[in-house]
Amino acid sequence: MVAGMIAKFVTLPEIRQAARRRLPREVYNFGAGGAETETTLRRNRRALSRLAIRQQILVDAREIDLETTLLDVPLSWPVAVAPMGGLVLFHPEGDVEMARGAGRADTLQFLSGATGWPVEEVAAANPGPKMFQLYHHGDRGWVADLLARVEASGYLAVCLTVDVQVYGRRERDIVARWDPRAAMSSAPNPRGPDPDYQARLTWDDVAWLKKTTRLPIGLKGIMTAEDARRAVEAGVGLIWVSNHGGRQLDQTQASVEALPAVVGAVAGRADIVVDGGFSRGTDVIKGLALGAKAVAIGRTVLWGLGADGADGVACALGILRAELRTSLALCGRTSVKGLSPDLLLRVD
Ligand SMILES: Cc1cc2nc3c(=O)[nH]c(=O)nc-3n(C[C@H](O)[C@H](O)[C@H](O)COP(=O)(O)O)c2cc1C
């Protein structure tokens, strides 16, 4: 933002309210909602609020260092925009507009494999660091062709989402008799030729992916130590602890609750990302303290897109960054590196 300009939005709740006012009700609910009873969705938030931060006083907090790396890619702060499909419902220029906003906020962006735009076009809209989230929406030949384009466009990693064997039952949409895929039918083909291919994925496909791309690979949607261990053994460099923001399997643990066991199993052999309900600077601190290298943000950024396009995205990320900086200073930590679980206390 240009110094001296009055910002349109000054808090994150304001952005969410603006998006809610602006978007059709079905679209807002598609973004906000989760699967079935929405227990997983609620748990994500509840588990975060059950973690209290223990502050340390009288630490010189004039300089706060937010820089980090993910898969050796330097990042100006440890936050990423999570991959989200269906963005055209939230803004006519969907993924391209999201890329512009992420670039403006100097924030790592994951482009969804459900994008309706050519990956080249989205890449060109964001000069900053970007990675690609893969859906196996076709056979191996289709994926190999897509990956060649992803590599050529400057994406720095490929992250396969493994928690969408089938599409979750999102009851807000079902009750409204509203199908997001039908609502997007005027957009460019948002999916590959065979979306059902996802249901047959196994560890063999991970080995194949590893052989097929020269980019580092990640798996998004890991919730247990066993799967994390197996992923590391398969040469996966990025372990993404996620329950898909409560949109897939209902009744799982909160992702922040699953994180410590995964961190223990990975034992430093891969970088860890977490997402699910993280929507404030203090939430980011909690994810990092428990061992994530970066925290991914879904809906909080999505509301920025819905409220005001790329400006809204950049504004949401700017507020989140300011919150992170403020809260680090207030808890007496001057760097995002080296945060540890003793920063947190479980309260009920
Ligand atoms: C509207 C929407 C679309 C999403 N589409 C995808 C997707 O295409 N691929 C994917 O891996 N995850 C997708 N997700 C899940 C997010 O990447 C992320 O895991 C989740 O939103 C994080 O939780 P949060 O929204 O509470 O921050 C989507 C989430 C939302 C809200």
Coordinates of C-alpha atoms in Angstrom, one line a residue, residues 1-248:
M1 CA 0.0 0.0 0.0
V2 CA 1.2 3.5 -0.8
A3 CA 2.2 5.4 2.4
G4 CA -0.4 7.9 3.4
M5 CA -3.3 6.2 1.6
I6 CA -6.3 5.4 3.6
A7 CA -6.7 1.6 3.5
K8 CA -10.1 0.3 2.5
F9 CA -10.0 -2.4 5.1
V10 CA -8.1 -2.3 8.3
T11 CA -8.9 -5.6 10.0
L12 CA -9.4 -9.1 8.8
P13 CA -13.0 -9.5 10.1
E14 CA -13.9 -6.4 8.1
I15 CA -12.6 -8.1 4.9
R16 CA -14.6 -11.2 5.6
Q17 CA -17.8 -9.1 6.2
A18 CA -17.2 -7.2 3.0
A19 CA -16.8 -10.5 1.0
R20 CA -20.0 -11.8 2.6
R21 CA -21.9 -8.7 1.7
R22 CA -20.6 -8.8 -1.9
L23 CA -20.8 -12.5 -2.8
P24 CA -23.9 -14.4 -3.7
R25 CA -25.0 -16.4 -0.7
E26 CA -24.2 -19.8 -2.3
V27 CA -20.7 -18.7 -3.2
Y28 CA -20.0 -17.4 0.3
N29 CA -21.2 -20.7 1.8
F30 CA -19.1 -22.7 -0.7
G31 CA -16.1 -20.9 0.6
A32 CA -17.0 -20.9 4.3
G33 CA -18.4 -24.4 4.6
G34 CA -17.1 -27.8 5.4
A35 CA -18.1 -31.4 5.0
E36 CA -21.1 -33.0 6.7
T37 CA -21.5 -31.9 10.3
E38 CA -18.6 -29.5 10.0
T39 CA -17.0 -30.9 13.1
T40 CA -13.5 -30.9 11.5
L41 CA -14.1 -27.3 10.4
R42 CA -15.0 -26.2 13.9
R43 CA -12.2 -28.3 15.5
N44 CA -9.5 -26.5 13.5
R45 CA -10.5 -23.2 15.1
R46 CA -11.2 -24.6 18.5
A47 CA -7.9 -26.4 18.7
L48 CA -6.0 -23.2 17.8
S49 CA -7.8 -21.2 20.5
R50 CA -7.0 -23.9 23.0
L51 CA -3.3 -23.0 22.6
A52 CA -2.2 -20.1 24.7
I53 CA 1.0 -18.2 24.0
R54 CA 3.5 -17.8 26.9
Q55 CA 5.2 -14.4 26.5
Q56 CA 8.7 -13.5 27.5
I57 CA 9.3 -9.9 28.7
L58 CA 12.2 -7.4 28.4
V59 CA 13.5 -8.7 25.1
D60 CA 14.7 -6.0 22.6
A61 CA 12.0 -6.2 20.0
R62 CA 13.0 -3.4 17.6
E63 CA 14.0 -5.8 14.9
I64 CA 11.7 -8.7 14.0
D65 CA 13.0 -11.1 11.4
L66 CA 10.2 -12.8 9.4
E67 CA 12.4 -14.4 6.7
T68 CA 12.6 -18.1 6.2
T69 CA 12.9 -20.7 3.4
L70 CA 10.7 -23.5 2.2
L71 CA 12.3 -26.3 0.1
D72 CA 15.3 -23.9 0.0
V73 CA 13.3 -21.2 -1.6
P74 CA 13.8 -17.9 0.3
L75 CA 10.5 -16.4 1.6
S76 CA 10.0 -12.9 3.0
W77 CA 7.7 -14.4 5.6
P78 CA 6.5 -17.9 6.6
V79 CA 3.1 -17.7 5.1
A80 CA 1.7 -19.2 1.9
V81 CA -1.5 -18.7 0.0
A82 CA -3.2 -22.2 0.0
P83 CA -4.3 -23.6 -3.3
M84 CA -8.0 -23.0 -3.9
G85 CA -10.2 -24.1 -6.8
G86 CA -13.3 -22.2 -7.9
L87 CA -11.8 -18.8 -7.6
V88 CA -13.7 -17.6 -10.6
L89 CA -16.8 -17.7 -8.5
F90 CA -15.2 -15.1 -6.2
H91 CA -13.7 -12.8 -8.8
P92 CA -14.1 -12.8 -12.6
E93 CA -10.3 -13.1 -13.0
G94 CA -10.0 -15.8 -10.3
D95 CA -6.6 -17.4 -10.2
V96 CA -4.9 -14.7 -12.1
E97 CA -6.2 -12.0 -9.7
M98 CA -5.2 -14.1 -6.7
A99 CA -1.7 -14.4 -8.2
R100 CA -1.5 -10.6 -8.6
G101 CA -2.5 -10.1 -5.0
A102 CA 0.0 -12.7 -3.7
G103 CA 2.8 -11.2 -5.8
R104 CA 1.9 -7.7 -4.4
A105 CA 2.1 -9.0 -0.9
D106 CA 5.4 -10.9 -1.6
T107 CA 3.8 -14.1 -0.4
L108 CA 4.4 -17.6 -1.7
Q109 CA 1.4 -18.7 -3.7
F110 CA 0.2 -22.3 -4.4
L111 CA -1.8 -22.5 -7.6
S112 CA -4.6 -25.0 -7.4
G113 CA -4.6 -27.9 -9.8
A114 CA -8.3 -27.2 -10.3
T115 CA -7.4 -23.8 -11.9
G116 CA -9.4 -22.8 -14.9
W117 CA -6.5 -20.8 -16.4
P118 CA -3.4 -21.9 -18.2
V119 CA -0.7 -22.3 -15.7
E120 CA 1.5 -20.0 -17.8
E121 CA -0.9 -17.1 -17.6
V122 CA -1.2 -17.4 -13.8
A123 CA 2.6 -17.6 -13.4
A124 CA 3.0 -14.5 -15.5
A125 CA 0.8 -12.5 -13.1
N126 CA 3.1 -13.2 -10.1
P127 CA 6.8 -12.4 -10.3
G128 CA 7.3 -13.9 -6.7
P129 CA 7.8 -17.4 -5.5
K130 CA 5.1 -19.9 -6.5
M131 CA 4.5 -23.6 -6.3
F132 CA 1.9 -25.8 -8.0
Q133 CA -0.7 -28.1 -6.3
L134 CA -1.5 -31.1 -8.4
Y135 CA -4.7 -33.0 -8.8
H136 CA -4.4 -36.2 -10.8
H137 CA -7.3 -35.4 -13.0
G138 CA -6.2 -37.6 -15.9
D139 CA -3.8 -40.4 -16.6
R140 CA -0.1 -40.3 -16.2
G141 CA 0.4 -39.0 -19.8
W142 CA -1.9 -36.1 -19.0
V143 CA -0.1 -35.3 -15.7
A144 CA 3.4 -35.5 -17.3
D145 CA 2.3 -33.0 -20.0
L146 CA 0.9 -30.7 -17.3
L147 CA 4.1 -31.0 -15.2
A148 CA 6.3 -30.1 -18.1
R149 CA 4.3 -26.8 -18.5
V150 CA 4.4 -26.2 -14.7
E151 CA 8.2 -26.6 -14.7
A152 CA 8.6 -24.3 -17.7
S153 CA 6.4 -21.6 -16.1
G154 CA 8.7 -21.2 -13.1
Y155 CA 6.8 -23.1 -10.4
L156 CA 9.3 -24.2 -7.8
A157 CA 7.6 -27.4 -6.4
V158 CA 4.7 -29.7 -7.1
C159 CA 2.5 -30.7 -4.3
L160 CA 0.0 -33.6 -4.8
T161 CA -3.2 -33.3 -2.8
V162 CA -4.0 -36.7 -1.3
D163 CA -7.1 -36.1 0.7
V164 CA -9.5 -35.9 -2.3
Q165 CA -10.0 -39.5 -3.3
V166 CA -13.5 -38.4 -3.8
Y167 CA -15.2 -35.1 -3.4
G168 CA -16.4 -34.4 0.2
R169 CA -20.1 -34.0 1.0
R170 CA -20.4 -30.3 1.5
E171 CA -23.8 -30.0 3.0
R172 CA -24.3 -26.2 2.6
D173 CA -24.0 -26.7 -1.2
I174 CA -26.1 -29.9 -1.1
V175 CA -28.9 -28.3 0.8
A176 CA -28.9 -25.3 -1.5
R177 CA -29.1 -27.6 -4.5
W178 CA -26.1 -25.8 -5.7
D179 CA -23.2 -27.4 -7.6
P180 CA -20.0 -25.3 -7.7
R181 CA -18.9 -27.2 -10.8
A182 CA -22.1 -26.3 -12.7
A183 CA -21.8 -22.7 -11.5
M184 CA -18.3 -22.6 -13.1
S185 CA -19.3 -24.2 -16.3
S186 CA -18.8 -20.9 -18.3
A187 CA -15.1 -20.7 -17.1
P188 CA -12.3 -22.4 -19.0
N189 CA -12.1 -26.1 -18.3
P190 CA -11.3 -26.2 -14.6
R191 CA -10.3 -29.9 -14.5
G192 CA -8.6 -32.5 -16.5
P193 CA -10.2 -35.2 -18.5
D194 CA -10.7 -37.7 -15.7
P195 CA -11.3 -36.2 -12.2
D196 CA -12.1 -39.6 -10.9
Y197 CA -8.5 -40.7 -11.4
Q198 CA -7.8 -39.3 -7.9
A199 CA -9.7 -42.3 -6.4
R200 CA -7.1 -44.8 -7.6
L201 CA -4.0 -43.0 -6.3
T202 CA -1.6 -45.1 -4.2
W203 CA 2.0 -44.8 -3.1
D204 CA 3.1 -46.1 -6.5
D205 CA 1.9 -42.8 -8.0
V206 CA 4.1 -40.9 -5.5
A207 CA 7.1 -42.9 -6.7
W208 CA 6.1 -42.2 -10.3
L209 CA 5.7 -38.5 -9.6
K210 CA 9.1 -38.4 -8.0
K211 CA 10.6 -39.9 -11.2
T212 CA 8.6 -37.8 -13.5
T213 CA 9.4 -34.2 -12.4
R214 CA 12.7 -32.6 -11.6
L215 CA 10.9 -30.3 -9.1
P216 CA 10.8 -31.2 -5.4
I217 CA 7.5 -32.9 -4.5
G218 CA 5.1 -32.5 -1.6
L219 CA 2.0 -34.3 -0.3
K220 CA -0.9 -32.2 0.9
G221 CA -3.3 -33.8 3.3
I222 CA -1.2 -35.8 5.7
M223 CA -2.7 -36.2 9.1
T224 CA -0.7 -39.1 10.8
A225 CA 2.9 -39.9 11.8
E226 CA 2.7 -43.2 9.8
D227 CA 1.9 -41.5 6.5
A228 CA 4.4 -38.7 7.1
R229 CA 7.2 -41.3 7.7
R230 CA 6.2 -43.2 4.6
A231 CA 6.2 -40.0 2.6
V232 CA 9.7 -39.0 3.7
E233 CA 10.9 -42.5 2.8
A234 CA 9.4 -42.0 -0.6
G235 CA 11.6 -38.9 -1.1
V236 CA 8.8 -36.3 -0.5
G237 CA 10.4 -33.0 0.6
L238 CA 7.3 -31.2 1.7
I239 CA 4.8 -32.7 4.1
W240 CA 1.6 -30.6 4.3
V241 CA -0.5 -31.3 7.4
S242 CA -4.0 -30.5 6.4
N243 CA -7.6 -31.7 6.6
H244 CA -8.5 -29.6 3.6
G245 CA -10.0 -26.9 5.9
G246 CA -12.6 -29.4 7.0
R247 CA -14.0 -29.8 3.5
Q248 CA -13.2 -33.5 3.0

